[in-house]
XYZ file of C-alpha atoms in Angstrom:
589
model
C 94.639 116.404 61.864
C 94.724 115.021 58.263
C 91.307 114.206 57.408
C 90.317 116.539 54.846
C 86.273 117.075 54.017
C 84.970 114.772 51.188
C 83.693 117.142 48.307
C 81.868 115.636 45.524
C 82.724 116.133 41.954
C 79.893 117.693 39.653
C 81.344 117.853 36.488
C 84.339 117.323 34.889
C 85.843 118.059 31.080
C 86.739 114.779 29.298
C 88.310 116.512 25.975
C 91.647 115.827 27.364
C 93.491 114.199 30.258
C 95.110 117.124 31.709
C 91.820 119.365 31.672
C 89.960 116.471 33.474
C 92.743 116.103 36.103
C 92.635 119.835 36.544
C 88.739 119.879 37.046
C 88.726 116.670 39.248
C 91.501 118.349 41.636
C 88.951 121.583 42.323
C 88.504 122.121 45.988
C 91.850 120.725 46.262
C 94.297 122.711 44.556
C 95.608 124.235 47.415
C 97.442 121.223 48.036
C 99.480 121.790 44.739
C 100.729 125.173 45.965
C 101.698 123.352 49.475
C 103.267 120.960 47.816
C 105.342 123.367 46.099
C 106.535 124.742 48.979
C 106.781 121.525 50.967
C 108.653 120.423 48.005
C 111.050 123.434 48.172
C 112.293 123.127 52.060
C 112.239 119.529 51.871
C 114.762 119.971 48.938
C 116.451 122.614 50.681
C 117.052 120.853 54.128
C 118.164 117.569 51.996
C 120.963 119.493 50.177
C 122.366 121.198 53.279
C 124.009 117.869 54.470
C 126.645 117.842 51.407
C 126.991 121.473 51.922
C 127.846 120.929 55.392
C 129.916 118.004 54.752
C 132.087 120.525 52.398
C 132.242 123.286 54.770
C 133.418 120.618 57.165
C 136.294 119.443 55.007
C 136.892 122.946 54.184
C 137.570 124.030 57.775
C 139.474 120.805 58.773
C 142.081 121.054 55.776
C 143.572 124.381 56.813
C 144.313 123.618 60.369
C 146.770 121.596 62.091
C 145.666 118.907 64.124
C 146.730 120.878 67.319
C 144.010 123.374 66.091
C 141.303 120.899 66.039
C 138.369 121.996 68.022
C 136.070 119.097 69.620
C 133.523 122.216 69.584
C 133.277 122.835 65.901
C 133.266 119.293 65.321
C 130.101 118.786 67.415
C 128.739 121.946 65.776
C 128.659 120.323 62.156
C 127.776 117.316 63.097
C 124.990 118.737 65.175
C 123.734 120.714 62.142
C 123.688 117.269 59.982
C 121.428 115.496 62.965
C 119.388 118.816 62.814
C 118.953 118.914 58.697
C 118.131 114.655 59.015
C 115.214 115.406 61.517
C 113.991 118.450 59.873
C 113.970 116.430 56.375
C 112.393 113.691 57.567
C 109.677 115.402 59.837
C 108.786 117.701 57.120
C 108.565 114.719 54.862
C 106.225 112.683 57.077
C 103.809 115.852 57.225
C 103.915 116.252 53.714
C 103.245 112.535 52.879
C 100.615 112.427 55.333
C 98.885 115.364 53.932
C 99.508 114.158 50.168
C 97.922 110.922 50.285
C 95.312 112.252 51.753
C 94.416 114.513 48.886
C 95.252 111.941 46.412
C 93.175 109.113 47.662
C 90.150 111.809 47.990
C 90.727 113.041 44.383
C 90.738 108.977 43.041
C 87.722 108.146 45.330
C 85.593 111.381 43.866
C 86.741 110.476 40.276
C 85.896 106.831 40.797
C 82.427 108.119 42.188
C 81.955 110.400 39.358
C 82.651 107.881 36.694
C 80.344 104.886 38.385
C 77.476 107.939 38.885
C 77.735 108.556 34.929
C 78.176 105.109 33.888
C 74.850 104.810 35.580
C 73.298 107.594 34.144
C 73.207 106.097 30.437
C 70.100 104.555 29.183
C 69.136 100.985 29.477
C 69.823 100.463 25.798
C 73.293 102.012 26.109
C 74.056 99.867 29.164
C 72.836 96.351 27.063
C 75.260 96.888 24.599
C 78.309 97.238 26.664
C 80.311 94.694 28.857
C 79.812 95.617 32.475
C 83.206 94.001 33.082
C 84.889 96.560 30.573
C 83.530 99.564 32.102
C 84.170 98.589 35.507
C 87.889 98.039 34.459
C 88.211 101.493 32.616
C 86.399 102.959 35.906
C 88.831 101.639 38.305
C 91.675 102.183 35.638
C 90.401 106.182 35.411
C 90.740 106.659 39.500
C 93.747 104.573 39.391
C 95.399 106.946 36.355
C 94.678 109.797 38.475
C 95.907 108.841 42.008
C 99.415 108.127 40.001
C 99.290 111.475 38.197
C 98.985 113.179 41.587
C 102.016 110.861 42.992
C 104.278 111.732 39.777
C 103.127 115.402 40.188
C 104.532 115.292 44.044
C 108.227 113.942 42.658
C 108.201 115.609 40.086
C 108.050 118.658 42.253
C 110.390 117.287 44.863
C 113.054 116.442 41.637
C 112.604 120.001 40.380
C 113.446 121.757 43.118
C 116.499 119.071 43.931
C 117.695 119.785 40.846
C 117.401 123.841 40.968
C 119.161 124.125 44.393
C 121.628 121.587 43.436
C 122.479 123.697 40.215
C 122.706 126.937 42.515
C 125.062 125.422 44.869
C 127.281 123.981 41.921
C 127.327 127.389 40.547
C 128.324 128.657 43.705
C 131.287 126.592 43.883
C 132.403 126.762 40.384
C 130.120 128.061 37.166
C 132.663 125.544 34.979
C 130.417 123.170 35.973
C 126.835 124.716 35.715
C 126.951 125.180 32.059
C 127.609 121.634 30.844
C 124.969 120.056 33.614
C 122.280 122.738 32.690
C 122.996 121.573 28.934
C 122.427 117.798 29.628
C 119.277 118.385 31.675
C 118.126 120.140 28.595
C 118.910 117.285 26.339
C 118.168 114.423 28.630
C 114.632 116.160 28.861
C 114.064 116.825 25.281
C 115.340 113.319 24.336
C 112.949 111.673 26.993
C 109.870 113.692 25.715
C 110.745 112.604 22.113
C 110.936 108.655 22.841
C 108.496 108.772 25.287
C 105.682 109.653 22.880
C 105.754 106.269 21.564
C 105.659 104.799 24.868
C 102.252 106.788 25.683
C 100.491 105.810 22.574
C 101.671 102.078 23.336
C 100.546 102.160 26.844
C 97.282 103.479 25.695
C 96.891 100.745 23.490
C 97.778 98.131 26.159
C 95.195 99.883 28.540
C 92.197 99.008 26.025
C 93.331 95.821 25.611
C 93.180 95.414 29.110
C 89.901 96.630 29.648
C 88.435 94.214 26.734
C 89.957 91.216 28.388
C 88.508 92.379 31.620
C 85.229 92.746 29.978
C 85.624 89.155 28.694
C 86.367 87.562 31.976
C 83.673 89.125 33.682
C 81.238 87.860 31.069
C 82.558 84.167 31.282
C 82.670 84.071 35.067
C 78.875 85.654 34.772
C 78.062 82.665 32.652
C 79.999 79.933 34.003
C 77.054 77.817 34.500
C 75.968 78.010 31.162
C 79.394 77.081 30.212
C 79.277 74.304 32.203
C 75.472 73.273 31.089
C 76.859 73.098 27.445
C 80.232 71.797 28.359
C 82.087 74.475 26.668
C 84.945 75.031 28.897
C 87.757 74.038 26.497
C 86.226 76.641 23.695
C 85.889 79.226 26.569
C 89.588 78.940 27.917
C 90.766 78.852 24.473
C 88.863 82.174 23.925
C 90.195 83.608 27.265
C 93.676 82.791 26.268
C 93.303 84.277 23.078
C 92.426 87.495 24.903
C 94.741 87.190 27.569
C 97.777 86.987 24.871
C 96.429 90.202 22.970
C 96.485 92.331 26.490
C 99.770 90.556 27.424
C 101.272 91.318 23.973
C 100.352 94.963 24.508
C 101.336 95.391 27.849
C 104.870 93.578 26.682
C 105.591 96.154 23.671
C 104.815 99.404 26.095
C 106.848 97.524 29.127
C 109.526 97.065 26.350
C 109.331 100.756 25.485
C 109.691 101.744 28.849
C 112.595 100.075 29.386
C 114.388 100.703 26.271
C 113.650 104.429 27.190
C 115.101 103.881 30.807
C 117.869 102.140 29.360
C 118.878 105.396 27.006
C 118.269 107.518 30.057
C 120.494 105.653 32.399
C 123.366 105.548 29.713
C 123.222 109.138 29.123
C 123.453 109.557 32.785
C 126.550 107.552 33.287
C 128.475 109.086 30.420
C 127.838 112.415 31.742
C 128.688 111.370 35.445
C 132.331 109.782 34.107
C 132.560 113.270 32.006
C 131.798 115.600 35.259
C 134.440 113.393 37.567
C 137.086 114.013 34.576
C 136.163 117.748 34.388
C 136.577 117.862 38.323
C 139.841 116.464 38.417
C 141.002 118.457 35.625
C 140.067 121.613 37.275
C 141.448 120.917 40.356
C 144.740 120.158 38.635
C 144.821 123.549 37.140
C 144.570 124.929 40.654
C 140.902 126.575 39.150
C 138.772 124.750 42.168
C 139.661 123.737 45.525
C 139.472 120.591 47.201
C 136.564 121.429 49.391
C 134.735 122.687 45.820
C 135.455 119.230 44.195
C 134.142 117.311 47.148
C 130.954 119.200 46.976
C 130.642 119.351 43.284
C 131.104 115.504 43.264
C 128.722 115.036 46.015
C 126.091 117.343 44.936
C 127.035 115.898 41.390
C 126.197 112.386 42.376
C 122.881 113.326 43.551
C 121.434 115.693 40.412
C 122.073 112.771 38.330
C 120.048 110.588 40.320
C 117.528 113.458 40.352
C 117.597 114.039 36.766
C 116.981 110.549 36.288
C 114.146 110.357 38.538
C 112.758 113.309 37.164
C 113.211 112.065 33.564
C 111.215 108.553 34.775
C 108.859 110.810 36.420
C 108.189 112.704 33.176
C 107.612 109.911 31.194
C 105.628 107.945 33.624
C 103.487 111.129 33.695
C 102.913 111.228 29.958
C 102.616 107.220 30.296
C 99.739 107.877 32.441
C 98.054 110.183 30.385
C 97.929 107.503 27.776
C 96.223 105.045 29.998
C 93.896 107.486 31.436
C 92.764 108.930 27.699
C 91.555 105.300 26.977
C 89.410 105.269 30.436
C 87.869 108.480 29.618
C 86.432 106.955 26.547
C 82.923 106.019 28.317
C 82.632 109.284 29.712
C 82.825 111.028 26.350
C 79.719 109.354 25.286
C 76.894 111.546 25.757
C 74.037 110.520 27.817
C 70.912 109.428 25.531
C 68.336 110.244 28.121
C 68.604 113.358 30.152
C 66.658 115.927 32.069
C 65.022 118.598 30.417
C 66.233 122.114 30.943
C 64.180 123.232 34.427
C 62.721 119.884 34.841
C 60.767 119.830 38.175
C 60.035 116.761 40.319
C 56.762 115.015 39.585
C 54.455 115.801 41.634
C 51.844 112.504 42.191
C 48.064 113.179 43.527
C 46.244 109.757 42.233
C 48.302 107.993 39.872
C 46.620 108.722 36.798
C 48.685 107.445 33.299
C 48.118 108.483 29.999
C 49.731 107.613 26.405
C 48.798 110.237 24.485
C 49.261 109.965 20.140
C 52.708 108.084 21.347
C 54.853 107.240 18.438
C 58.088 105.344 19.091
C 60.670 102.581 17.259
C 64.054 101.438 17.999
C 65.118 102.643 14.583
C 63.905 105.212 12.248
C 62.604 102.523 9.607
C 60.685 100.027 11.790
C 58.257 101.787 14.390
C 56.615 99.781 17.236
C 53.877 102.404 18.083
C 52.665 104.927 15.648
C 50.164 107.455 17.197
C 49.348 104.944 20.373
C 46.760 106.066 23.168
C 45.751 104.578 26.068
C 44.413 105.775 29.567
C 44.804 104.351 33.022
C 42.808 105.566 36.008
C 44.017 106.214 39.456
C 43.888 102.858 41.169
C 42.975 100.670 38.286
C 44.722 97.182 37.704
C 45.206 96.676 34.078
C 47.020 93.385 32.267
C 48.721 93.835 29.049
C 48.891 90.403 27.136
C 50.125 89.977 23.197
C 52.223 87.648 21.153
C 56.188 88.281 21.454
C 57.258 91.712 19.339
C 53.595 93.087 20.194
C 54.983 95.613 22.076
C 54.448 95.016 25.821
C 58.124 95.424 27.234
C 58.492 98.487 25.185
C 55.616 100.289 26.603
C 56.593 99.739 30.035
C 60.049 101.074 29.154
C 58.606 104.072 27.387
C 56.777 104.519 30.734
C 60.061 104.958 32.843
C 61.732 106.535 30.226
C 64.538 104.029 29.627
C 63.717 105.126 26.031
C 62.081 108.788 24.577
C 59.512 108.670 22.376
C 59.817 110.417 19.139
C 56.192 111.975 19.173
C 53.166 112.709 21.504
C 53.272 112.798 25.084
C 53.149 110.558 28.069
C 51.569 111.801 31.289
C 51.092 111.167 34.813
C 48.750 113.036 36.752
C 48.991 115.379 33.731
C 52.613 116.230 33.978
C 54.595 115.118 31.049
C 57.153 112.547 32.488
C 60.022 114.074 29.617
C 59.398 117.476 31.769
C 59.951 116.122 34.830
C 63.274 114.684 36.825
C 64.280 111.319 36.089
C 65.128 110.401 39.865
C 61.393 111.666 40.699
C 59.883 109.700 37.962
C 61.756 106.588 39.085
C 60.542 107.020 42.262
C 56.985 106.806 41.547
C 57.399 103.556 39.977
C 57.679 100.280 41.547
C 59.217 97.578 38.996
C 58.713 93.757 39.879
C 60.432 91.779 36.645
C 60.492 87.977 35.654
C 64.650 88.027 37.162
C 64.238 89.491 40.478
C 67.850 91.015 40.592
C 69.448 90.837 44.538
C 72.819 92.242 45.445
C 75.478 90.057 46.902
C 74.283 90.836 50.515
C 72.216 89.865 53.404
C 68.410 89.215 52.799
C 67.741 92.323 55.210
C 69.587 94.691 53.051
C 67.933 93.367 50.081
C 64.866 94.222 51.444
C 65.813 97.459 52.760
C 67.023 98.641 49.255
C 63.421 99.281 48.276
C 63.439 102.140 51.532
C 67.136 102.565 53.141
C 65.836 104.467 56.090
C 63.169 101.842 56.827
C 63.125 100.150 60.202
C 63.632 96.577 61.558
C 60.230 96.627 62.173
C 58.947 97.629 59.149
C 61.454 95.520 57.347
C 59.936 92.343 59.099
C 56.486 93.588 58.407
C 56.942 93.880 54.722
C 58.602 90.347 54.806
C 55.512 89.127 56.572
C 53.333 90.322 53.752
C 55.239 88.789 50.891
C 54.969 85.664 52.681
C 58.853 85.703 53.117
C 59.518 85.526 56.656
C 59.068 81.683 57.084
C 61.838 80.627 54.679
C 64.032 83.560 55.641
C 63.843 82.723 59.581
C 64.707 78.841 58.038
C 68.041 80.067 56.438
C 71.237 79.829 58.244
C 71.172 83.377 59.566
C 67.711 84.501 59.154
C 67.716 88.144 57.726
C 71.620 88.188 58.159
C 71.799 85.392 55.381
C 74.082 86.331 52.304
C 71.757 85.802 49.282
C 74.974 85.235 46.950
C 75.391 86.826 43.773
C 72.129 87.569 42.098
C 70.670 85.608 44.612
C 71.801 82.614 43.487
C 71.472 81.030 47.336
C 68.024 81.356 47.014
C 64.956 79.434 44.729
C 63.377 81.654 42.083
C 60.187 81.841 44.307
C 62.342 83.023 47.257
C 64.051 85.641 45.238
C 60.627 86.715 43.823
C 58.709 87.117 47.391
C 62.020 89.092 48.545
C 61.435 91.109 45.641
C 57.737 91.790 46.676
C 58.816 92.852 50.189
C 61.319 95.077 48.790
C 58.983 96.536 46.426
C 56.066 97.122 49.400
C 58.737 98.990 51.432
C 59.311 101.282 48.397
C 55.628 102.393 48.275
C 55.391 103.641 45.165
C 51.900 104.587 43.681
C 52.725 102.963 40.256
C 53.284 99.037 40.411
C 54.851 97.519 37.249
C 55.084 93.863 37.321
C 56.997 92.660 33.771
C 56.627 88.589 33.541
C 56.606 88.648 37.401
C 55.714 84.593 37.489
C 56.564 83.211 34.486
C 59.708 81.449 35.351
C 57.919 79.665 38.550
C 56.135 76.499 38.673
C 52.323 76.268 39.418
C 52.683 75.819 43.163
C 55.179 78.600 43.596
C 53.631 81.012 41.338
C 50.643 80.664 43.531
C 52.243 81.632 46.469
C 53.843 84.470 44.956
C 50.852 85.894 43.520
C 49.692 85.808 47.157
C 52.190 87.944 48.015
C 51.779 90.045 44.951
C 48.128 90.599 45.562
C 49.226 92.408 48.876
C 51.439 94.531 46.709
C 48.961 95.534 44.209
C 46.434 96.960 46.979
C 45.911 100.881 46.543
C 48.015 101.209 43.836
C 47.700 101.963 39.857
C 49.336 98.300 38.430
C 50.275 97.500 34.589
C 51.026 94.041 34.600
C 52.720 92.081 31.478
C 52.075 88.046 31.570
C 52.324 85.246 29.452
C 50.385 83.250 31.870
C 47.102 84.805 31.374
C 45.824 83.015 34.667
C 47.786 85.721 36.488
C 45.799 88.460 35.168
C 42.510 87.421 36.941
C 42.173 89.986 39.631
C 42.894 92.662 36.428
C 40.301 95.455 36.079
C 40.925 95.381 32.897
C 42.862 93.832 29.733
C 44.592 95.407 26.972
C 45.179 93.096 24.159
C 48.491 94.121 21.618
C 49.142 93.429 18.505
C 51.498 95.261 16.368
C 51.705 98.054 18.652
C 48.004 98.761 18.543
C 45.044 97.631 20.817
C 43.194 95.005 19.309
C 41.135 94.124 22.403
C 40.391 95.462 25.795
C 37.996 94.605 28.666
C 37.466 92.757 32.036
C 38.800 89.317 31.804
C 35.465 87.785 31.657
C 34.292 89.994 28.978
C 36.942 89.135 26.550
C 36.553 85.212 27.489
C 33.050 85.514 26.309
C 33.951 87.788 23.234
C 35.830 84.611 21.815
C 38.676 86.668 20.130
C 42.395 87.033 20.502
C 42.535 86.871 24.287
C 39.834 83.801 24.346
C 41.971 82.125 21.613
C 45.423 82.696 23.879
C 43.573 81.353 26.914
C 42.708 78.247 25.276
C 46.093 77.766 23.610
C 47.357 77.778 27.728
C 44.516 75.331 28.863
C 45.284 72.959 26.658
């Protein structure tokens, strides 16, 4: 009954935390309205208990013991019991509904933030610490959840205060004016002091995100740290970062405690003044005993509600500071985006053309200047050259990890800048030197290339990749967990799983980026046998430092400083005795 239909968050303004939250609640804003009504009736039922209690005292204080009626007493007690049941029943339904929509908003914000982070270019992501990004994504959803929770509490406190003041005003207007003045003074004081608290919490959130990034960075490179014996130095560095984050948190908490203390002090002073005023008015015959009892009971509650209201208002502002820090990465625009009216790539044969392409990572230094290359459908080309010649840059441009400054890159006559990024990357299958695996089962890692693949297709791909044999020898076969980044498997095993994954994807264009350079000769031969199966009926671009792996290529392209200096079949280039032949001889020595 409390299950809500999930609606994806498509966009949200990030200029201010409040605007972001308002947009994040789109589709669920009716719960804000229901929260107001829930809060009103729940507060009304809650306040009726002291009202009934006061009425009971009023009645029994004007009768003698002989006039006592159990029926009347049971009626009052039944009223109190009924109010109790209504209050708790309504609170149960309210909390169940509210918890559902608060969680949904937090989930959709987290999903939106994760999707946005993934939409950044490779260049941006390389400069960021994954731990810091993750920290901000989690903090974003947590802050949104807390804001929704604070809103619910503030709504409840608001109605409790308003209804309490109403019944106090009915008892005696002498109490109403000073209480309202006190409330206004407390709110203004809290808002003024909480500005500093908000700023300190923003700084604390930033330091926590930095520290989280450092921890993940250290954990990701723990083997390197051990290899170089740098445990003490890294621990000292983390300790220093932790102290900065801890100090920032301490300052924020200290500011919050000072604020809470001031609020509690003001409330206590007013409580004493309220009791004194009630006794003074009763002594002078202005109010009755029942009125004094009612006012004192409600005064105790209204002061408690004021305290809670001020606390939640302060917490709301505090969370806004943390939320504002978490929104930082959402304010960074995506570097590579779909062109207006971009259409899906329509693949026919897999022809690739680089036409007068110019590109440089900086404006001062260009890698390519009017570079041109045509790769025919089904052609297998190898790209070689010294480090910095532009090999990896070329395939990054084909994947549109970077945008060119001039010229065109075409696939089957379609400019890749005018097609959707998703369709472009679906058309490309990439195998890199470091085959990245998820901390999941071998089966799920293989199926990642095609999530809808059947068990039969997964097993067939593994056999074609020469991976089925070693998979069956693992502890749990295809259900064996590979470990983080595939750490439980050898390099050759990871590569063969990557081949199986790529086979399932069935993309017509295959990119091999140093796919075997990290393997020993024996393992390289095994993986190359699997890659040979992978290359069938595909357009292939292969980058390799080990030139022996390019024997099956139809054409070799030799790059030097972003220019093609040689091209031809492997044997033709060897006979030519040029740069390729020189590189070949160096590797054979």
